[in-house]
Each structure stands twice: as structure tokens, then as C-alpha cells.
């Protein structure tokens, strides 16, 4: 349910900022602040999880996201870009809750099924995430009927879905709640006694943890870089909001739909090979992006789908690796750091890529992304080989 509001922070955010400012050079600002809010929200949610209040933390992140969505709707009505940026930051906290749910699933199962558990949650997320950009047109009509800018429609959707999901998680965290209270076993459990900051730093320095965190950051860096500018670029080349929403939806299918298969492969063959495959697929997407003319063609569709697939392999593989590399007592904090690392990488790339196309061209941007991905793949392969050599039983 919560993932139905995801497109508000990405697709609608870039387009609405462009409309309010009158220039595409600011398209990356709301996306960057949204992801910055996600990084901060991840630390907030993981802190609650470490105290044994995972469900409470997840609900709080979604509730703050709903407040952010309401703030952006107000900003759109007033035509205020600064207020919109404040709302975008708050909106990001919901993003962190949506994606941190996967670790609750990993906690609920045995070590040999963590990849499949993460994949199952991503598959559930896929439904809402695919529907979300497709609502760009219909929600715009609803917003217009309410005398609001059309691009604020997805934020109205986010307001409802984030708020409803927060209520569900809060109910699930209370054992006395009929039916939903069964989830309290996971949502209210967590390691309340950790080894402190020294133990956490030691765990973060382990090679397996470093590979996981690097993969999470690099994977998100490439995907956010592509998807920050792609909707604006398609819009500038004549694609309507409906077409843009459809192409983004196909990209999201690549991000989430294969997750059960990816998770199963990670459980059977180890998460590190899955991470490496994701890097190769992301590299291919960047190369195809450089060849795309920016119109809604088969080539553009292919490269957007491949960008989603590369993200899927990288995140599912790295998430599975991270849950197995960190002791139980430190795991919630490491999960939050992993999510914050993804958010930080995205914050760096989003405004950068939004400013580059006008000066350097979209194709050069894609080539630069391809070069960075290739370098990261070489380095990741070297470190991953060392991880496999040191801890073969856990990771393979």
C-alpha cells in the first residue's frame, strides 16, 4: 500500500519543481532532498528497531512522509518552490520505511531463506510501485477538479497511502489488535542490547559488510542518476505524462518484479555473484542510455528496464549479504546505515545530473555513468573475491 505513493518523490517531484521554477536545472533538487530525508529517516527507523520497536519506527517514518506530502500539495497550490523542497525532505522518511520493511522479513525467517524473504517483500512493493507512476495522469485530473496543480495529484495519493500504511503498522505492533497483532512478534522484537559503537564500527569494517554497503550505494547512485533526468528528458522530447508514467512503470517492474527469483539465486549461490551481475546489467543500461535519442522508443524502454534490473540484483544481493554479515545485536543499526548510504549516494548524484544535460548533453551524461560503473565493477570484483575467499561458508 505504501509503495503506491513512491512516484510522488521521484517522477512528480522532478516535474513539479521544473514547473514551479520554469527551468529543468532544478529538477534534481526535490529528488535530492527527498533522498536526504530518506537517509535521515533510515537512521531514525533503525534506531527504533534497535530498541525493539521496529513497527513503531516504520510507522513514524510513514507518518512523517504523509505530512511531507501534504506540505508539497500546499506548496504547489501556492507556487512556492522552497516550501515544496521542505515537503520533499519530509516525504523521504516514508521512503526509508518502505524499503526497511525488507529487513523485518529477513528477521522473520532462517538464514538460508533471507534472500527469498527480501524478494517476497520487493514483489509486494512492486504492485504499488508499478501502479504509482501510472496514476500520474488520473491523479492529475483529480487534483485539477480540486483546483490544484495537476502534478500535485500524486502527492494526494501519497498522503492517503502513507497515512493508511502507518496505521496498519501501528496496529500490527500491538499484540492485542485482532489478526494484525500477530505481526507484533517481529515488529516489536529487536536486539535491545548491542555491543556499542566500537562493536558496530568493527562490524562495519568487515569485508563482507563493506561490499554490501558499497554495492547498496553504487547501485542507487546509478539508478537515481538515470531516473532523475529521464522523466524530464522524455517530457522535453514530446512524451506526455501518460507515456512518461508508463515508461517509469516499466522501469519499476524491472526494479521489483524479479526479486523473488533474485532472492532465490542469492540463497542458493550466494549474494556476492548476484551483486556482480547487477553491476554488469547496470553498465549495459548506461551504454544503451548513451545511444538513446531521448524519445519514447524501444531502445529507451530497454535501457530503463535494464536500469531497474541492475538495481534489483544489486539491492537484493547486497541486502542479503548485509543481514548475514552483521551479528544480530548490531543488525538493525547496520541496516539503517546501509539505507542511509543509499540515500547519501542518491543525494550526491540527483542535483548533479539534473544540471548537466543542458551543458553537456544527455548522451555524455550516460557515458560518464557507464565509465563510473565499469570502474566500480572492477573494484567490486576484487573486493568480492577476497570476501568469498575469507568467508565461503556464509556467503556461498
Short mmCIF file of C-alpha atoms in Angstrom, two decimals:
data_model
loop_
_atom_site.label_atom_id
_atom_site.label_comp_id
_atom_site.label_asym_id
_atom_site.label_seq_id
_atom_site.Cartn_x
_atom_site.Cartn_y
_atom_site.Cartn_z
CA UNK A 1 0.00 0.00 0.00
CA UNK A 2 2.69 2.49 0.96
CA UNK A 3 4.60 1.92 -2.28
CA UNK A 4 1.66 3.34 -4.25
CA UNK A 5 2.94 6.74 -3.12
CA UNK A 6 6.53 6.22 -4.27
CA UNK A 7 6.28 8.10 -7.58
CA UNK A 8 5.42 11.32 -5.73
CA UNK A 9 9.00 11.77 -4.62
CA UNK A 10 10.60 10.85 -7.93
CA UNK A 11 8.60 11.31 -11.11
CA UNK A 12 6.21 14.01 -9.86
CA UNK A 13 8.89 15.75 -7.79
CA UNK A 14 11.20 16.43 -10.73
CA UNK A 15 8.35 17.56 -12.98
CA UNK A 16 6.68 19.76 -10.36
CA UNK A 17 9.94 21.51 -9.46
CA UNK A 18 10.57 22.19 -13.16
CA UNK A 19 7.09 23.65 -13.49
CA UNK A 20 7.38 25.85 -10.39
CA UNK A 21 10.85 27.19 -11.27
CA UNK A 22 10.41 27.30 -15.04
CA UNK A 23 13.71 25.50 -15.68
CA UNK A 24 14.77 21.83 -15.67
CA UNK A 25 18.02 22.71 -13.89
CA UNK A 26 16.23 22.41 -10.53
CA UNK A 27 14.67 19.01 -11.30
CA UNK A 28 17.19 17.24 -9.10
CA UNK A 29 16.66 19.40 -6.01
CA UNK A 30 13.43 17.84 -4.69
CA UNK A 31 14.74 14.38 -5.54
CA UNK A 32 17.99 15.06 -3.68
CA UNK A 33 16.21 16.42 -0.60
CA UNK A 34 13.69 13.59 -0.75
CA UNK A 35 16.54 11.10 -0.68
CA UNK A 36 18.31 13.07 2.03
CA UNK A 37 15.17 12.78 4.11
CA UNK A 38 15.17 9.07 3.35
CA UNK A 39 18.73 8.76 4.66
CA UNK A 40 17.86 10.55 7.91
CA UNK A 41 14.63 8.58 8.20
CA UNK A 42 16.56 5.33 7.84
CA UNK A 43 18.66 6.16 10.89
CA UNK A 44 15.54 7.12 12.82
CA UNK A 45 13.69 3.90 11.93
CA UNK A 46 16.72 1.68 12.58
CA UNK A 47 17.28 3.33 15.96
CA UNK A 48 13.76 2.38 16.97
CA UNK A 49 14.33 -1.14 15.62
CA UNK A 50 17.45 -1.45 17.75
CA UNK A 51 15.34 -0.61 20.79
CA UNK A 52 12.87 -3.33 19.91
CA UNK A 53 10.30 -1.02 18.32
CA UNK A 54 10.70 -1.81 14.63
CA UNK A 55 7.00 -1.37 13.85
CA UNK A 56 6.81 1.92 15.70
CA UNK A 57 9.78 3.28 13.77
CA UNK A 58 8.36 2.18 10.42
CA UNK A 59 5.01 3.79 11.24
CA UNK A 60 6.68 7.03 12.33
CA UNK A 61 8.60 7.28 9.05
CA UNK A 62 5.40 6.83 7.04
CA UNK A 63 3.51 9.35 9.16
CA UNK A 64 6.20 11.99 8.62
CA UNK A 65 6.07 11.17 4.90
CA UNK A 66 2.33 11.83 4.86
CA UNK A 67 2.95 15.24 6.47
CA UNK A 68 5.53 15.91 3.76
CA UNK A 69 3.05 15.02 1.02
CA UNK A 70 0.51 17.45 2.48
CA UNK A 71 3.19 20.15 2.62
CA UNK A 72 4.03 19.68 -1.08
CA UNK A 73 0.34 19.92 -2.04
CA UNK A 74 0.17 23.23 -0.18
CA UNK A 75 3.38 24.41 -1.88
CA UNK A 76 2.03 23.51 -5.32
CA UNK A 77 -1.13 25.49 -4.68
CA UNK A 78 0.90 28.50 -3.53
CA UNK A 79 3.51 28.12 -6.28
CA UNK A 80 6.35 28.01 -3.74
CA UNK A 81 9.44 26.01 -4.62
CA UNK A 82 11.12 26.47 -1.19
CA UNK A 83 8.09 25.07 0.65
CA UNK A 84 7.96 22.21 -1.84
CA UNK A 85 11.58 21.36 -1.03
CA UNK A 86 10.78 21.24 2.70
CA UNK A 87 7.88 18.86 2.00
CA UNK A 88 10.08 16.72 -0.25
CA UNK A 89 12.55 16.25 2.60
CA UNK A 90 9.83 15.07 4.98
CA UNK A 91 8.39 12.85 2.25
CA UNK A 92 11.67 10.93 2.12
CA UNK A 93 11.18 9.46 5.58
CA UNK A 94 8.33 7.35 4.19
CA UNK A 95 10.69 6.09 1.50
CA UNK A 96 13.04 4.74 4.18
CA UNK A 97 10.21 2.92 5.95
CA UNK A 98 9.00 1.31 2.73
CA UNK A 99 12.40 -0.17 1.95
CA UNK A 100 13.45 -1.05 5.50
CA UNK A 101 10.46 -3.40 5.75
CA UNK A 102 12.54 -5.94 3.83
CA UNK A 103 14.80 -6.41 6.85
CA UNK A 104 11.82 -7.24 9.05
CA UNK A 105 11.05 -10.04 6.60
CA UNK A 106 14.66 -11.25 6.71
CA UNK A 107 14.48 -11.31 10.52
CA UNK A 108 11.35 -13.48 10.42
CA UNK A 109 13.00 -16.40 8.59
CA UNK A 110 16.05 -18.64 8.88
CA UNK A 111 19.47 -17.82 7.47
CA UNK A 112 19.02 -19.91 4.33
CA UNK A 113 15.80 -18.13 3.31
CA UNK A 114 16.71 -14.48 3.78
CA UNK A 115 17.13 -13.77 0.07
CA UNK A 116 13.68 -15.17 -0.69
CA UNK A 117 12.16 -13.18 2.17
CA UNK A 118 13.67 -9.95 0.84
CA UNK A 119 12.45 -10.90 -2.64
CA UNK A 120 8.93 -11.54 -1.38
CA UNK A 121 8.73 -8.08 0.16
CA UNK A 122 10.07 -6.48 -3.01
CA UNK A 123 7.43 -8.33 -5.03
CA UNK A 124 4.73 -6.91 -2.77
CA UNK A 125 6.32 -3.48 -3.17
CA UNK A 126 6.27 -3.96 -6.95
CA UNK A 127 2.48 -3.81 -7.11
CA UNK A 128 2.24 -0.34 -5.62
CA UNK A 129 5.44 0.91 -7.23
CA UNK A 130 4.22 -0.05 -10.71
CA UNK A 131 0.76 1.40 -10.14
CA UNK A 132 2.20 4.63 -8.71
CA UNK A 133 3.60 6.29 -11.88
CA UNK A 134 0.57 5.11 -13.87
CA UNK A 135 -1.52 7.35 -11.59
CA UNK A 136 0.30 10.46 -12.84
CA UNK A 137 -2.46 11.23 -15.34
CA UNK A 138 -5.57 10.15 -13.37
CA UNK A 139 -4.40 11.76 -10.12
CA UNK A 140 -3.73 14.95 -12.05
CA UNK A 141 -7.36 15.00 -13.14
CA UNK A 142 -8.48 14.61 -9.52
CA UNK A 143 -6.16 17.41 -8.44
CA UNK A 144 -7.49 19.64 -11.21
CA UNK A 145 -11.04 19.01 -10.02
CA UNK A 146 -9.92 20.22 -6.58
CA UNK A 147 -8.41 23.37 -8.14
CA UNK A 148 -4.88 22.12 -7.51
CA UNK A 149 -1.97 21.83 -9.99
CA UNK A 150 -2.14 18.52 -11.87
CA UNK A 151 1.32 17.42 -10.70
CA UNK A 152 0.23 17.61 -7.06
CA UNK A 153 -2.12 14.65 -7.68
CA UNK A 154 0.48 12.01 -6.85
CA UNK A 155 1.15 13.74 -3.55
CA UNK A 156 -2.53 13.39 -2.68
CA UNK A 157 -2.17 9.67 -3.39
CA UNK A 158 0.94 9.54 -1.16
CA UNK A 159 -0.90 11.33 1.64
CA UNK A 160 -3.59 8.63 1.72
CA UNK A 161 -1.38 5.58 1.22
CA UNK A 162 1.39 6.62 3.65
CA UNK A 163 -1.13 7.52 6.34
CA UNK A 164 -3.06 4.26 5.91
CA UNK A 165 0.12 2.17 6.00
CA UNK A 166 1.28 3.93 9.16
CA UNK A 167 -1.98 2.96 10.84
CA UNK A 168 -1.60 -0.67 9.72
CA UNK A 169 1.94 -0.91 11.09
CA UNK A 170 0.93 0.72 14.36
CA UNK A 171 -1.92 -1.79 14.70
CA UNK A 172 0.40 -4.66 13.81
CA UNK A 173 2.81 -3.59 16.54
CA UNK A 174 0.14 -4.06 19.21
CA UNK A 175 -0.36 -7.74 20.19
CA UNK A 176 -3.93 -7.10 21.29
CA UNK A 177 -5.02 -5.99 17.81
CA UNK A 178 -7.23 -8.70 16.23
CA UNK A 179 -5.48 -10.55 13.38
CA UNK A 180 -2.91 -7.81 12.69
CA UNK A 181 -1.47 -8.22 16.17
CA UNK A 182 0.19 -11.46 15.06
CA UNK A 183 2.86 -9.31 13.40
CA UNK A 184 3.93 -7.95 16.78
CA UNK A 185 6.31 -10.90 17.19
CA UNK A 186 8.52 -9.29 14.54
CA UNK A 187 7.51 -5.63 14.72
CA UNK A 188 8.19 -5.34 18.44
CA UNK A 189 11.23 -7.58 18.57
CA UNK A 190 14.78 -6.46 18.23
CA UNK A 191 18.11 -6.65 19.97
CA UNK A 192 17.93 -4.20 22.85
CA UNK A 193 21.49 -4.95 23.97
CA UNK A 194 24.22 -4.19 21.48
CA UNK A 195 27.99 -4.11 21.65
CA UNK A 196 28.07 -0.31 21.44
CA UNK A 197 29.73 1.98 18.93
CA UNK A 198 33.04 0.09 18.99
CA UNK A 199 31.34 -3.19 18.13
CA UNK A 200 29.37 -1.56 15.33
CA UNK A 201 32.47 0.06 13.82
CA UNK A 202 34.26 -3.28 13.95
CA UNK A 203 31.37 -4.99 12.14
CA UNK A 204 31.27 -2.25 9.50
CA UNK A 205 34.96 -2.77 8.75
CA UNK A 206 34.46 -6.43 7.89
CA UNK A 207 35.00 -7.11 4.13
CA UNK A 208 31.52 -8.59 3.65
CA UNK A 209 29.88 -5.56 5.25
CA UNK A 210 31.99 -3.19 3.17
CA UNK A 211 30.98 -4.99 -0.04
CA UNK A 212 27.33 -4.82 0.94
CA UNK A 213 27.39 -1.11 1.79
CA UNK A 214 29.42 -0.24 -1.31
CA UNK A 215 27.03 -2.18 -3.53
CA UNK A 216 23.98 -0.51 -2.00
CA UNK A 217 25.49 2.95 -2.53
CA UNK A 218 26.78 2.30 -6.05
CA UNK A 219 23.60 0.64 -7.24
CA UNK A 220 21.45 3.51 -6.02
CA UNK A 221 23.87 6.07 -7.41
CA UNK A 222 23.45 4.76 -10.96
CA UNK A 223 19.70 4.17 -10.79
CA UNK A 224 18.86 7.56 -9.27
CA UNK A 225 21.17 9.30 -11.72
CA UNK A 226 19.27 7.80 -14.63
CA UNK A 227 15.77 8.24 -13.24
CA UNK A 228 16.24 11.82 -12.01
CA UNK A 229 16.65 13.18 -15.53
CA UNK A 230 14.86 10.54 -17.64
CA UNK A 231 11.26 11.77 -16.94
CA UNK A 232 12.23 15.40 -17.65
CA UNK A 233 14.18 14.43 -20.78
CA UNK A 234 11.25 12.39 -22.12
CA UNK A 235 8.87 15.25 -21.35
CA UNK A 236 11.06 17.71 -23.24
CA UNK A 237 11.02 15.39 -26.28
CA UNK A 238 7.24 15.41 -26.50
CA UNK A 239 6.23 12.41 -24.38
CA UNK A 240 3.00 13.09 -22.49
CA UNK A 241 2.55 12.48 -18.80
CA UNK A 242 0.81 9.19 -19.54
CA UNK A 243 3.73 7.94 -21.64
CA UNK A 244 6.27 9.09 -19.07
CA UNK A 245 4.30 7.30 -16.37
CA UNK A 246 4.18 4.10 -18.43
CA UNK A 247 7.93 4.06 -19.07
CA UNK A 248 8.68 4.74 -15.42
CA UNK A 249 6.29 1.93 -14.50
CA UNK A 250 8.21 -0.48 -16.76
CA UNK A 251 11.43 0.62 -15.09
CA UNK A 252 9.86 -0.08 -11.70
CA UNK A 253 8.79 -3.55 -12.90
CA UNK A 254 12.47 -4.24 -13.54
CA UNK A 255 13.34 -2.94 -10.07
CA UNK A 256 10.94 -5.13 -8.10
CA UNK A 257 9.20 -7.90 -10.05
CA UNK A 258 12.24 -10.24 -10.44
CA UNK A 259 13.04 -10.01 -6.71
CA UNK A 260 11.72 -13.48 -5.72
CA UNK A 261 13.94 -15.09 -8.36
CA UNK A 262 16.89 -12.87 -7.45
CA UNK A 263 16.44 -13.72 -3.78
CA UNK A 264 16.27 -17.44 -4.51
CA UNK A 265 19.51 -17.23 -6.53
CA UNK A 266 21.16 -15.32 -3.67
CA UNK A 267 20.15 -18.04 -1.20
CA UNK A 268 21.37 -20.84 -3.44
CA UNK A 269 24.55 -19.42 -4.98
CA UNK A 270 25.43 -16.64 -2.54
CA UNK A 271 24.65 -12.91 -2.61
CA UNK A 272 28.02 -11.77 -3.97
CA UNK A 273 27.51 -13.20 -7.51
CA UNK A 274 24.09 -11.54 -7.60
CA UNK A 275 25.68 -8.19 -6.77
CA UNK A 276 28.24 -8.62 -9.54
CA UNK A 277 25.55 -9.50 -12.09
CA UNK A 278 23.69 -6.35 -11.07
CA UNK A 279 26.76 -4.23 -11.77
CA UNK A 280 27.10 -5.73 -15.26
CA UNK A 281 23.43 -5.10 -16.05
CA UNK A 282 23.69 -1.51 -14.81
CA UNK A 283 26.71 -0.97 -17.03
CA UNK A 284 24.76 -2.24 -20.03
CA UNK A 285 21.90 0.12 -19.20
CA UNK A 286 24.26 3.10 -19.10
CA UNK A 287 25.70 2.23 -22.52
CA UNK A 288 22.23 1.90 -24.05
CA UNK A 289 21.25 5.19 -22.44
CA UNK A 290 24.10 6.88 -24.26
CA UNK A 291 22.72 5.54 -27.57
CA UNK A 292 19.13 6.60 -26.82
CA UNK A 293 17.77 9.70 -28.56
CA UNK A 294 15.54 10.66 -25.64
CA UNK A 295 12.29 9.79 -27.35
CA UNK A 296 9.91 7.07 -26.15
CA UNK A 297 11.46 4.36 -28.34
CA UNK A 298 12.15 0.66 -27.86
CA UNK A 299 15.80 1.45 -27.06
CA UNK A 300 14.84 3.93 -24.36
CA UNK A 301 12.37 1.44 -22.90
CA UNK A 302 15.02 -1.30 -22.87
CA UNK A 303 17.61 0.78 -21.10
CA UNK A 304 15.13 1.95 -18.45
CA UNK A 305 14.07 -1.65 -17.78
CA UNK A 306 17.70 -2.79 -17.57
CA UNK A 307 18.46 0.03 -15.14
CA UNK A 308 15.72 -1.38 -12.94
CA UNK A 309 17.04 -4.93 -13.23
CA UNK A 310 20.55 -3.84 -12.27
CA UNK A 311 19.17 -2.08 -9.21
CA UNK A 312 17.19 -5.18 -8.27
CA UNK A 313 20.19 -7.51 -8.36
CA UNK A 314 22.39 -5.04 -6.52
CA UNK A 315 19.96 -4.26 -3.71
CA UNK A 316 18.62 -7.80 -3.16
CA UNK A 317 22.12 -9.27 -3.23
CA UNK A 318 23.65 -6.59 -1.00
CA UNK A 319 20.74 -6.66 1.47
CA UNK A 320 21.02 -10.43 1.83
CA UNK A 321 24.77 -10.12 2.26
CA UNK A 322 24.40 -7.43 4.92
CA UNK A 323 21.93 -9.42 7.06
CA UNK A 324 24.33 -12.36 7.13
CA UNK A 325 27.49 -10.35 7.73
CA UNK A 326 26.45 -8.48 10.91
CA UNK A 327 25.68 -10.02 14.35
CA UNK A 328 22.04 -9.99 15.45
CA UNK A 329 22.56 -7.34 18.11
CA UNK A 330 24.04 -4.86 15.64
CA UNK A 331 21.94 -5.72 12.62
CA UNK A 332 19.22 -3.03 12.94
CA UNK A 333 21.87 -0.29 13.14
CA UNK A 334 23.78 -1.70 10.16
CA UNK A 335 20.53 -1.87 8.18
CA UNK A 336 19.90 1.80 8.87
CA UNK A 337 23.45 2.71 7.88
CA UNK A 338 23.01 0.74 4.65
CA UNK A 339 19.82 2.62 3.83
CA UNK A 340 21.42 5.94 4.75
CA UNK A 341 24.36 5.09 2.50
CA UNK A 342 21.96 4.55 -0.40
CA UNK A 343 20.30 7.87 0.36
CA UNK A 344 23.60 9.73 0.58
CA UNK A 345 24.75 8.41 -2.79
CA UNK A 346 21.46 9.49 -4.31
CA UNK A 347 21.69 12.95 -2.73
CA UNK A 348 25.06 13.44 -4.41
CA UNK A 349 24.01 12.36 -7.88
CA UNK A 350 20.47 13.78 -8.19
CA UNK A 351 21.23 17.53 -8.41
CA UNK A 352 24.39 16.86 -10.38
CA UNK A 353 22.70 15.01 -13.22
CA UNK A 354 19.82 17.49 -13.32
CA UNK A 355 22.27 20.30 -14.01
CA UNK A 356 24.49 18.51 -16.54
CA UNK A 357 22.25 17.75 -19.56
CA UNK A 358 21.78 21.37 -20.60
CA UNK A 359 25.54 21.93 -20.79
CA UNK A 360 26.98 18.55 -21.68
CA UNK A 361 24.15 16.67 -23.25
CA UNK A 362 22.18 13.65 -22.14
CA UNK A 363 24.34 11.19 -24.06
CA UNK A 364 27.59 12.33 -22.48
CA UNK A 365 25.95 12.00 -19.09
CA UNK A 366 25.08 8.37 -19.80
CA UNK A 367 28.63 7.68 -21.00
CA UNK A 368 30.08 9.14 -17.79
CA UNK A 369 27.74 6.93 -15.77
CA UNK A 370 28.88 3.92 -17.81
CA UNK A 371 32.54 4.72 -17.16
CA UNK A 372 31.95 5.08 -13.41
CA UNK A 373 30.01 1.83 -13.31
CA UNK A 374 32.78 -0.02 -15.15
CA UNK A 375 35.39 1.23 -12.68
CA UNK A 376 33.18 0.29 -9.75
CA UNK A 377 32.64 -3.18 -11.21
CA UNK A 378 36.38 -3.83 -11.46
CA UNK A 379 36.98 -2.70 -7.87
CA UNK A 380 33.93 -4.56 -6.54
CA UNK A 381 35.07 -7.77 -8.24
CA UNK A 382 38.44 -7.57 -6.50
CA UNK A 383 36.97 -6.96 -3.05
CA UNK A 384 34.23 -9.56 -3.58
CA UNK A 385 36.83 -12.19 -4.47
CA UNK A 386 38.54 -11.50 -1.13
CA UNK A 387 35.22 -11.80 0.71
CA UNK A 388 34.44 -15.14 -0.91
CA UNK A 389 37.90 -16.41 -0.05
CA UNK A 390 37.67 -15.37 3.60
CA UNK A 391 34.10 -16.47 4.45
CA UNK A 392 33.00 -19.08 1.92
CA UNK A 393 30.53 -20.88 4.20
CA UNK A 394 28.46 -17.77 4.95
CA UNK A 395 28.48 -16.10 1.56
CA UNK A 396 28.45 -19.05 -0.83
#
